[in-house]
Structure formats: C-alpha cells, structure tokens
mmCIF file of C-alpha atoms in Angstrom:
data_model
loop_
_atom_site.group_PDB
_atom_site.id
_atom_site.type_symbol
_atom_site.label_atom_id
_atom_site.label_comp_id
_atom_site.label_asym_id
_atom_site.label_seq_id
_atom_site.Cartn_x
_atom_site.Cartn_y
_atom_site.Cartn_z
ATOM 1 C CA UNK V 392 72.525 193.135 110.630
ATOM 2 C CA UNK V 393 75.313 192.618 108.052
ATOM 3 C CA UNK V 394 78.497 190.699 109.303
ATOM 4 C CA UNK V 395 81.653 192.861 109.569
ATOM 5 C CA UNK V 396 84.348 192.136 106.932
ATOM 6 C CA UNK V 397 86.726 190.355 109.278
ATOM 7 C CA UNK V 398 84.223 187.994 110.656
ATOM 8 C CA UNK V 399 83.174 187.025 107.099
ATOM 9 C CA UNK V 400 86.765 186.305 106.195
ATOM 10 C CA UNK V 401 87.539 184.243 109.270
ATOM 11 C CA UNK V 402 84.411 182.049 108.481
ATOM 12 C CA UNK V 403 85.481 181.563 104.866
ATOM 13 C CA UNK V 404 89.078 180.618 105.965
ATOM 14 C CA UNK V 405 87.591 178.259 108.733
ATOM 15 C CA UNK V 406 85.431 176.395 106.255
ATOM 16 C CA UNK V 407 88.317 176.006 103.701
ATOM 17 C CA UNK V 408 90.514 174.783 106.511
ATOM 18 C CA UNK V 409 88.075 172.203 107.708
ATOM 19 C CA UNK V 410 87.544 170.955 104.165
ATOM 20 C CA UNK V 411 91.271 170.504 103.577
ATOM 21 C CA UNK V 412 91.657 168.623 106.921
ATOM 22 C CA UNK V 413 88.756 166.133 105.950
ATOM 23 C CA UNK V 414 90.250 165.734 102.321
ATOM 24 C CA UNK V 415 93.817 164.966 103.961
ATOM 25 C CA UNK V 416 92.301 162.542 106.354
ATOM 26 C CA UNK V 417 90.717 160.401 103.543
ATOM 27 C CA UNK V 418 93.828 160.510 101.177
ATOM 28 C CA UNK V 419 96.806 160.086 103.468
ATOM 29 C CA UNK V 420 97.064 156.571 105.264
ATOM 30 C CA UNK V 421 97.322 156.721 109.040
ATOM 31 C CA UNK V 422 100.376 155.354 110.806
ATOM 32 C CA UNK V 423 98.154 152.207 111.543
ATOM 33 C CA UNK V 424 97.336 151.890 108.003
ATOM 34 C CA UNK V 425 100.951 152.048 106.930
ATOM 35 C CA UNK V 426 102.002 149.414 109.678
ATOM 36 C CA UNK V 427 99.172 147.052 108.482
ATOM 37 C CA UNK V 428 100.363 147.512 104.831
ATOM 38 C CA UNK V 429 104.029 146.804 105.768
ATOM 39 C CA UNK V 430 102.916 143.685 107.783
ATOM 40 C CA UNK V 431 101.068 142.189 104.663
ATOM 41 C CA UNK V 432 104.082 142.805 102.466
ATOM 42 C CA UNK V 433 106.878 142.015 104.855
ATOM 43 C CA UNK V 434 105.381 139.917 107.645
ATOM 44 C CA UNK V 435 106.274 140.121 111.277
ATOM 45 C CA UNK V 436 110.177 140.260 111.446
ATOM 46 C CA UNK V 437 111.074 143.109 113.674
ATOM 47 C CA UNK V 438 110.273 141.349 116.752
ATOM 48 C CA UNK V 439 113.382 142.129 118.885
ATOM 49 C CA UNK V 440 117.148 141.233 118.782
ATOM 50 C CA UNK V 441 117.884 139.626 122.074
ATOM 51 C CA UNK V 442 121.451 139.566 123.084
ATOM 52 C CA UNK V 443 122.338 136.069 124.374
ATOM 53 C CA UNK V 444 125.952 137.007 125.562
ATOM 54 C CA UNK V 445 127.759 134.419 123.564
ATOM 55 C CA UNK V 446 129.714 134.103 120.220
ATOM 56 C CA UNK V 447 127.081 133.152 117.675
ATOM 57 C CA UNK V 448 126.498 133.553 113.815
ATOM 58 C CA UNK V 449 128.069 132.522 110.826
ATOM 59 C CA UNK V 450 131.734 133.139 111.733
ATOM 60 C CA UNK V 451 133.410 129.745 112.363
ATOM 61 C CA UNK V 452 135.710 131.327 114.916
ATOM 62 C CA UNK V 453 132.614 130.906 117.290
ATOM 63 C CA UNK V 454 133.268 127.158 116.973
ATOM 64 C CA UNK V 455 135.969 125.027 118.764
ATOM 65 C CA UNK V 456 135.919 121.263 119.947
ATOM 66 C CA UNK V 457 138.860 121.095 122.192
ATOM 67 C CA UNK V 458 139.501 117.578 121.151
ATOM 68 C CA UNK V 459 136.339 116.163 122.606
ATOM 69 C CA UNK V 460 135.378 114.148 119.459
ATOM 70 C CA UNK V 461 137.576 111.458 117.517
ATOM 71 C CA UNK V 462 135.349 110.147 114.753
ATOM 72 C CA UNK V 463 138.342 108.262 113.137
ATOM 73 C CA UNK V 464 138.447 106.231 116.359
ATOM 74 C CA UNK V 465 134.912 106.257 117.555
ATOM 75 C CA UNK V 466 132.780 106.872 114.619
ATOM 76 C CA UNK V 467 129.684 109.054 114.364
ATOM 77 C CA UNK V 468 126.817 108.673 116.874
ATOM 78 C CA UNK V 469 123.970 110.784 117.693
ATOM 79 C CA UNK V 470 121.235 110.921 120.611
ATOM 80 C CA UNK V 471 117.629 111.414 119.642
ATOM 81 C CA UNK V 472 115.858 113.108 122.766
ATOM 82 C CA UNK V 473 112.082 113.284 122.596
ATOM 83 C CA UNK V 474 110.909 113.925 126.250
ATOM 84 C CA UNK V 475 107.695 115.925 126.384
ATOM 85 C CA UNK V 476 106.326 117.919 129.491
ATOM 86 C CA UNK V 477 103.199 118.943 127.612
ATOM 87 C CA UNK V 478 101.330 118.308 124.195
ATOM 88 C CA UNK V 479 102.867 115.346 122.341
ATOM 89 C CA UNK V 480 103.243 115.042 118.625
ATOM 90 C CA UNK V 481 102.034 111.793 117.134
ATOM 91 C CA UNK V 482 105.240 111.257 115.009
ATOM 92 C CA UNK V 483 107.063 110.618 118.247
ATOM 93 C CA UNK V 484 104.721 107.957 119.532
ATOM 94 C CA UNK V 485 103.829 106.928 123.098
ATOM 95 C CA UNK V 486 105.837 108.051 126.015
ATOM 96 C CA UNK V 487 109.107 105.861 126.189
ATOM 97 C CA UNK V 488 110.234 103.984 129.364
ATOM 98 C CA UNK V 489 113.271 105.247 131.036
ATOM 99 C CA UNK V 490 116.805 104.239 130.200
ATOM 100 C CA UNK V 491 118.748 104.390 126.894
ATOM 101 C CA UNK V 492 117.482 102.797 123.852
ATOM 102 C CA UNK V 493 114.074 101.460 125.242
ATOM 103 C CA UNK V 494 111.801 99.301 122.995
ATOM 104 C CA UNK V 495 110.291 101.280 120.095
ATOM 105 C CA UNK V 496 107.096 100.533 118.325
ATOM 106 C CA UNK V 497 105.944 101.338 114.813
ATOM 107 C CA UNK V 498 104.289 104.339 116.316
ATOM 108 C CA UNK V 499 107.624 105.820 117.157
ATOM 109 C CA UNK V 500 107.997 107.051 113.605
ATOM 110 C CA UNK V 501 110.513 109.873 114.035
ATOM 111 C CA UNK V 502 112.929 107.824 116.182
ATOM 112 C CA UNK V 503 112.599 104.908 113.803
ATOM 113 C CA UNK V 504 113.331 107.266 110.887
ATOM 114 C CA UNK V 505 116.455 108.470 112.362
ATOM 115 C CA UNK V 506 117.718 105.096 113.108
ATOM 116 C CA UNK V 507 117.064 104.012 109.640
ATOM 117 C CA UNK V 508 119.001 107.099 108.253
ATOM 118 C CA UNK V 509 121.832 105.984 110.590
ATOM 119 C CA UNK V 510 121.892 102.452 109.362
ATOM 120 C CA UNK V 511 121.909 103.731 105.837
ATOM 121 C CA UNK V 512 124.577 106.311 106.176
ATOM 122 C CA UNK V 513 126.934 104.853 108.550
ATOM 123 C CA UNK V 514 126.305 106.576 111.964
ATOM 124 C CA UNK V 515 125.103 105.121 115.178
ATOM 125 C CA UNK V 516 121.730 106.205 116.776
ATOM 126 C CA UNK V 517 120.730 106.133 120.436
ATOM 127 C CA UNK V 518 117.391 107.450 121.729
ATOM 128 C CA UNK V 519 115.874 108.335 124.981
ATOM 129 C CA UNK V 520 113.153 110.345 126.836
ATOM 130 C CA UNK V 521 115.010 109.759 130.243
ATOM 131 C CA UNK V 522 116.318 113.118 131.402
ATOM 132 C CA UNK V 523 119.265 111.450 133.446
ATOM 133 C CA UNK V 524 120.818 110.339 130.173
ATOM 134 C CA UNK V 525 121.568 113.870 129.716
ATOM 135 C CA UNK V 526 122.875 114.545 133.254
ATOM 136 C CA UNK V 527 126.604 115.374 132.555
ATOM 137 C CA UNK V 528 128.667 116.638 129.707
ATOM 138 C CA UNK V 529 130.632 113.432 129.678
ATOM 139 C CA UNK V 530 127.560 111.477 128.741
ATOM 140 C CA UNK V 531 126.800 113.920 125.909
ATOM 141 C CA UNK V 532 130.357 114.041 124.588
ATOM 142 C CA UNK V 533 129.778 110.325 123.518
ATOM 143 C CA UNK V 534 127.690 112.002 120.713
ATOM 144 C CA UNK V 535 128.604 114.114 117.847
ATOM 145 C CA UNK V 536 125.288 115.551 117.760
ATOM 146 C CA UNK V 537 122.055 115.621 120.129
ATOM 147 C CA UNK V 538 118.804 115.821 118.375
ATOM 148 C CA UNK V 539 115.816 117.370 120.069
ATOM 149 C CA UNK V 540 112.905 115.609 118.425
ATOM 150 C CA UNK V 541 109.666 117.609 119.149
ATOM 151 C CA UNK V 542 110.364 117.851 122.911
ATOM 152 C CA UNK V 543 107.811 120.046 124.678
ATOM 153 C CA UNK V 544 108.049 122.576 127.341
ATOM 154 C CA UNK V 545 110.374 122.129 130.423
ATOM 155 C CA UNK V 546 111.988 118.878 128.884
ATOM 156 C CA UNK V 547 115.311 119.354 130.941
ATOM 157 C CA UNK V 548 116.096 119.693 134.620
ATOM 158 C CA UNK V 549 118.900 121.761 136.138
ATOM 159 C CA UNK V 550 121.796 119.191 135.617
ATOM 160 C CA UNK V 551 120.664 118.611 131.955
ATOM 161 C CA UNK V 552 120.562 122.106 131.267
ATOM 162 C CA UNK V 553 124.047 122.680 132.649
ATOM 163 C CA UNK V 554 125.265 119.517 130.711
ATOM 164 C CA UNK V 555 123.730 120.665 127.487
ATOM 165 C CA UNK V 556 125.333 124.089 127.796
ATOM 166 C CA UNK V 557 128.756 122.617 128.635
ATOM 167 C CA UNK V 558 128.390 120.009 125.638
ATOM 168 C CA UNK V 559 127.686 122.828 123.249
ATOM 169 C CA UNK V 560 130.472 124.993 124.624
ATOM 170 C CA UNK V 561 132.827 122.016 124.101
ATOM 171 C CA UNK V 562 131.996 121.836 120.206
ATOM 172 C CA UNK V 563 128.950 119.521 120.444
ATOM 173 C CA UNK V 564 126.295 119.599 117.614
ATOM 174 C CA UNK V 565 122.542 120.375 118.134
ATOM 175 C CA UNK V 566 119.787 119.616 115.750
ATOM 176 C CA UNK V 567 116.368 120.775 116.646
ATOM 177 C CA UNK V 568 113.323 119.521 114.798
ATOM 178 C CA UNK V 569 109.723 120.753 114.774
ATOM 179 C CA UNK V 570 108.517 121.137 118.341
ATOM 180 C CA UNK V 571 111.893 121.643 119.747
ATOM 181 C CA UNK V 572 110.810 125.278 119.197
ATOM 182 C CA UNK V 573 108.167 124.603 121.963
ATOM 183 C CA UNK V 574 110.648 123.660 124.457
ATOM 184 C CA UNK V 575 112.262 125.486 127.435
ATOM 185 C CA UNK V 576 110.630 128.777 126.688
ATOM 186 C CA UNK V 577 112.065 130.577 129.696
ATOM 187 C CA UNK V 578 115.771 129.640 129.214
ATOM 188 C CA UNK V 579 117.241 132.475 127.096
ATOM 189 C CA UNK V 580 120.486 130.440 126.233
ATOM 190 C CA UNK V 581 118.251 127.655 124.687
ATOM 191 C CA UNK V 582 116.393 130.451 122.588
ATOM 192 C CA UNK V 583 119.601 131.474 121.342
ATOM 193 C CA UNK V 584 120.583 127.942 120.421
ATOM 194 C CA UNK V 585 117.519 127.913 118.253
ATOM 195 C CA UNK V 586 118.815 130.877 116.351
ATOM 196 C CA UNK V 587 117.365 133.632 118.598
ATOM 197 C CA UNK V 588 113.922 132.312 117.702
ATOM 198 C CA UNK V 589 110.915 130.526 119.385
ATOM 199 C CA UNK V 590 107.504 129.084 118.450
ATOM 200 C CA UNK V 591 104.594 131.622 118.783
ATOM 201 C CA UNK V 592 101.806 129.950 116.914
ATOM 202 C CA UNK V 593 100.903 128.384 113.598
ATOM 203 C CA UNK V 594 97.993 128.195 111.181
ATOM 204 C CA UNK V 595 96.209 125.196 109.728
ATOM 205 C CA UNK V 596 98.201 122.102 109.026
ATOM 206 C CA UNK V 597 98.196 122.489 105.265
ATOM 207 C CA UNK V 598 100.132 122.081 101.989
ATOM 208 C CA UNK V 599 102.590 124.590 100.861
ATOM 209 C CA UNK V 600 105.730 125.061 98.784
ATOM 210 C CA UNK V 601 109.165 125.258 100.195
ATOM 211 C CA UNK V 602 111.855 127.397 98.473
ATOM 212 C CA UNK V 603 115.364 126.233 99.005
ATOM 213 C CA UNK V 604 117.384 129.434 99.455
ATOM 214 C CA UNK V 605 121.060 128.203 99.321
ATOM 215 C CA UNK V 606 122.135 124.930 97.507
ATOM 216 C CA UNK V 607 125.884 125.092 99.037
ATOM 217 C CA UNK V 608 124.743 123.689 102.356
ATOM 218 C CA UNK V 609 124.909 119.848 102.905
ATOM 219 C CA UNK V 610 121.283 120.037 104.099
ATOM 220 C CA UNK V 611 120.007 121.692 100.764
ATOM 221 C CA UNK V 612 122.572 120.568 98.136
ATOM 222 C CA UNK V 613 120.242 117.980 96.755
ATOM 223 C CA UNK V 614 117.037 119.730 97.065
ATOM 224 C CA UNK V 615 115.002 121.386 94.060
ATOM 225 C CA UNK V 616 114.715 125.021 94.126
ATOM 226 C CA UNK V 617 110.890 124.619 95.110
ATOM 227 C CA UNK V 618 109.275 121.642 96.565
ATOM 228 C CA UNK V 619 105.806 120.741 97.855
ATOM 229 C CA UNK V 620 105.081 119.746 101.536
ATOM 230 C CA UNK V 621 102.579 119.897 104.156
ATOM 231 C CA UNK V 622 103.097 121.227 107.636
ATOM 232 C CA UNK V 623 101.839 123.531 110.368
ATOM 233 C CA UNK V 624 104.317 126.310 109.216
ATOM 234 C CA UNK V 625 105.394 127.752 112.597
ATOM 235 C CA UNK V 626 105.297 131.667 113.116
ATOM 236 C CA UNK V 627 108.116 132.774 115.225
ATOM 237 C CA UNK V 628 108.739 135.243 118.137
ATOM 238 C CA UNK V 629 111.620 136.431 118.031
ATOM 239 C CA UNK V 630 112.504 136.229 114.394
ATOM 240 C CA UNK V 631 115.751 134.274 113.831
ATOM 241 C CA UNK V 632 118.850 136.441 113.733
ATOM 242 C CA UNK V 633 122.455 135.942 112.772
ATOM 243 C CA UNK V 634 121.684 132.741 111.125
ATOM 244 C CA UNK V 635 121.777 131.408 107.469
ATOM 245 C CA UNK V 636 118.372 130.791 106.268
ATOM 246 C CA UNK V 637 118.429 127.558 104.391
ATOM 247 C CA UNK V 638 114.752 127.168 103.418
ATOM 248 C CA UNK V 639 111.607 129.233 103.441
ATOM 249 C CA UNK V 640 107.877 128.464 102.873
ATOM 250 C CA UNK V 641 106.123 130.637 100.029
ATOM 251 C CA UNK V 642 103.135 132.011 102.071
ATOM 252 C CA UNK V 643 101.179 132.641 98.824
ATOM 253 C CA UNK V 644 101.029 128.933 98.313
ATOM 254 C CA UNK V 645 99.252 128.240 101.669
ATOM 255 C CA UNK V 646 95.499 127.698 100.853
ATOM 256 C CA UNK V 647 94.366 129.056 104.366
ATOM 257 C CA UNK V 648 97.116 131.505 104.915
ATOM 258 C CA UNK V 649 99.784 131.943 107.233
ATOM 259 C CA UNK V 650 97.932 133.640 110.162
ATOM 260 C CA UNK V 651 98.353 131.553 113.395
ATOM 261 C CA UNK V 652 95.923 130.705 116.186
ATOM 262 C CA UNK V 653 97.099 133.421 118.397
ATOM 263 C CA UNK V 654 97.013 136.192 115.728
ATOM 264 C CA UNK V 655 100.556 135.991 114.283
ATOM 265 C CA UNK V 656 100.166 137.355 110.898
ATOM 266 C CA UNK V 657 103.059 135.186 109.430
ATOM 267 C CA UNK V 658 106.306 136.363 107.961
ATOM 268 C CA UNK V 659 105.337 137.508 104.501
ATOM 269 C CA UNK V 660 108.092 137.084 101.859
ATOM 270 C CA UNK V 661 110.678 135.832 104.465
ATOM 271 C CA UNK V 662 109.061 133.032 106.205
ATOM 272 C CA UNK V 663 111.949 130.649 107.225
ATOM 273 C CA UNK V 664 111.498 126.963 108.193
ATOM 274 C CA UNK V 665 115.215 125.693 108.435
ATOM 275 C CA UNK V 666 118.462 127.638 109.161
ATOM 276 C CA UNK V 667 121.847 127.170 110.932
ATOM 277 C CA UNK V 668 124.517 128.977 113.057
ATOM 278 C CA UNK V 669 127.622 128.548 115.122
ATOM 279 C CA UNK V 670 126.624 129.022 118.778
ATOM 280 C CA UNK V 671 128.608 129.363 121.977
ATOM 281 C CA UNK V 672 131.430 126.954 120.744
ATOM 282 C CA UNK V 673 129.122 124.436 118.902
ATOM 283 C CA UNK V 674 126.796 123.994 115.934
ATOM 284 C CA UNK V 675 123.197 124.379 115.562
ATOM 285 C CA UNK V 676 121.008 123.259 112.689
ATOM 286 C CA UNK V 677 117.221 123.516 113.197
ATOM 287 C CA UNK V 678 113.974 123.116 111.147
ATOM 288 C CA UNK V 679 110.364 123.795 112.069
ATOM 289 C CA UNK V 680 109.360 121.181 109.751
ATOM 290 C CA UNK V 681 108.358 117.478 110.556
ATOM 291 C CA UNK V 682 104.799 117.657 111.938
ATOM 292 C CA UNK V 683 103.096 114.835 109.904
ATOM 293 C CA UNK V 684 103.712 111.192 110.960
ATOM 294 C CA UNK V 685 103.802 110.324 107.088
ATOM 295 C CA UNK V 686 106.915 112.518 106.657
ATOM 296 C CA UNK V 687 108.726 109.922 108.823
ATOM 297 C CA UNK V 688 107.230 106.715 107.339
ATOM 298 C CA UNK V 689 107.159 104.862 104.247
ATOM 299 C CA UNK V 690 103.633 106.112 103.693
ATOM 300 C CA UNK V 691 103.604 108.198 100.617
ATOM 301 C CA UNK V 692 103.580 111.939 101.240
ATOM 302 C CA UNK V 693 104.436 114.779 98.787
ATOM 303 C CA UNK V 694 107.875 115.922 99.546
ATOM 304 C CA UNK V 695 108.828 113.435 102.212
ATOM 305 C CA UNK V 696 111.890 112.230 100.561
ATOM 306 C CA UNK V 697 113.156 115.961 100.186
ATOM 307 C CA UNK V 698 112.294 116.502 103.854
ATOM 308 C CA UNK V 699 114.397 113.364 104.980
ATOM 309 C CA UNK V 700 117.217 114.382 102.805
ATOM 310 C CA UNK V 701 117.137 117.683 104.296
ATOM 311 C CA UNK V 702 117.167 116.351 107.808
ATOM 312 C CA UNK V 703 119.957 113.980 107.056
ATOM 313 C CA UNK V 704 122.229 116.750 105.647
ATOM 314 C CA UNK V 705 121.422 118.808 108.765
ATOM 315 C CA UNK V 706 122.582 116.126 111.134
ATOM 316 C CA UNK V 707 125.586 115.129 109.100
ATOM 317 C CA UNK V 708 126.645 118.755 109.067
ATOM 318 C CA UNK V 709 125.844 119.346 112.819
ATOM 319 C CA UNK V 710 127.918 116.301 113.880
ATOM 320 C CA UNK V 711 130.883 117.512 111.703
ATOM 321 C CA UNK V 712 130.868 114.831 109.018
ATOM 322 C CA UNK V 713 130.149 117.434 106.300
ATOM 323 C CA UNK V 714 130.803 121.181 105.877
ATOM 324 C CA UNK V 715 128.478 122.975 108.090
ATOM 325 C CA UNK V 716 126.318 125.973 107.366
ATOM 326 C CA UNK V 717 127.401 126.853 103.927
#
C-alpha cells in the first residue's frame, strides 16, 4: 500500500533533522570540552574571591604602624617561627626545644640560612618553635617582621592567633615561606594574610624555570628575567587576589607537568610563586618556594643564590627597610 504524501514528507524531514543533530554533535564542542580547553590554556584561577573584611591590596593607605617600631633606636630584628603540627619539611630540621633561640644543628638549614643573611645584612634574627613566644602583641612588636618558615597545620593557639592579628594591625611585617601555605587552613584571616590563597596540592618535586614579573620590587630587583630552580610548585585554592605577583613558574618547563597529587591541573600561563600585599594594617610578602634543603645551604643547587636574594629582599621590604611591594 503506497505511503500518503504527508507521511513521506515527515519521514524525509525527520531523517534530515537527525543527520543535522548528529553532525552538530560531532562538530561543536560541548560545555565540558570548552571548560577543559580553557583550563589547559589558562589554568585553574577562578577559584573564588573570599572577602576577608579587612583593608588589603596594593594601596599603601592599608598600612599604618602607629609608632610601634623605631629602627633608628632599636635596629632591625626578625623572628623565624617554624613550629609544625603535622608533616615536617627537611629544611627546618628536627623539632626544636622550647624557648627562644634554642640550639641549632646543621640540619636546621633554613633557620641557619636566615641567621646568616641577618649577619651579612645587619639585621638581628631570633628563632623559635615555642608558641608561647608569640603569646602577646608586645612580644611580637620587638620584631620588624615575623617569618613563618614551613610551619604546618594548626601552628598557633588562641593567644598566638590574637597576638599575630594585633601585631599585623599595628604595622607588623609578615613573611610566609613554602609550607606557611599549609598552615591554619581553617582561619580565614590567615588565608587573607597569605594573599587570599592557600595550598591545595603539588606535583613532583622537579626543575622548572621561574620568570620574574617585576624588577621594581626589592625582592626581584637583582634577579634575571628567567632563572632555573627546582621545587614542588604549589597549586593554590583560592587563587591569590588583590596582590602584586612578583614571580611565576613557566609550567611549560616542568618535565612532569603541573598537575598535583589531588588532581589540581595547575595554573597555566599564570602560575605565581611569590607575591606581596598590604594587609589589615601590615605588610605581607610570601613565596611558595624553598622546598629543597640545598636551597638553604652551601651545597650547590641551580638557582639557589637567586632564591636567597629573593627571600632577603622580601624580608627587608616586609620589615620596612626597603620600599615595599613595588
């Protein structure tokens, strides 16, 4: 029995529509495909913009010291704090006894390196892992900067948290190095002090090339445009915000890529490793670099002198001895 004309037309149109849909499905990327492509090009950056409720960023009006520091009379002094409440990096050596300035061994590579920088550049250095040494703002106001050297997890108790906040609000300087980003995860104010960023994961410890993004800052003035170094190359959540990026890693130079152990894909063309900001009355200079013991010792390592010069400039600017965050 012959098909009626309308039925035949409907069948032809239906087949054509089906073919068109199949063709579109193979030629137009899905939303997931677009997201994947964008992630590969730009990396993971849009990871939230928390509001920390403080004056922060690049405006120097966010800074004030209210006369708490008098370098002309007291000189410059920093405190290196390396307390851990979890995994411990080899560059900070064995756990230190309580008190201020307990005996160090050669294994305390990072502390010894900062002491040496102080001796060579005329600033005093104290060190501790005793949280009671951070128990009051008055204790901290003796220091032009406090350096968190690969601290881990809940490294502060309640009095120390309060004292650190009051110290920063009174114009104190903060320097966060390497696993300072693996510290006080659940304290929003501290995350803001890190630049609105936090450690998420990292890939293999491997060589890469650091690019200096600005040569105006004290911490980058003497660095080459590109320098080789080896590190863990931290991936960050959230991504730093309202900061000046001072140095990045070129992910294309990482032999094993930037993908971290918990799946973070890296940050693409904009993978920062050091930055600075004014924060809640004080200054904050931070770097994710510094994993290798050799970076802190006289044992030769590619780029180690550039790294130490970078850290020195960060310390001196955070404590107000040189222009900050330029």
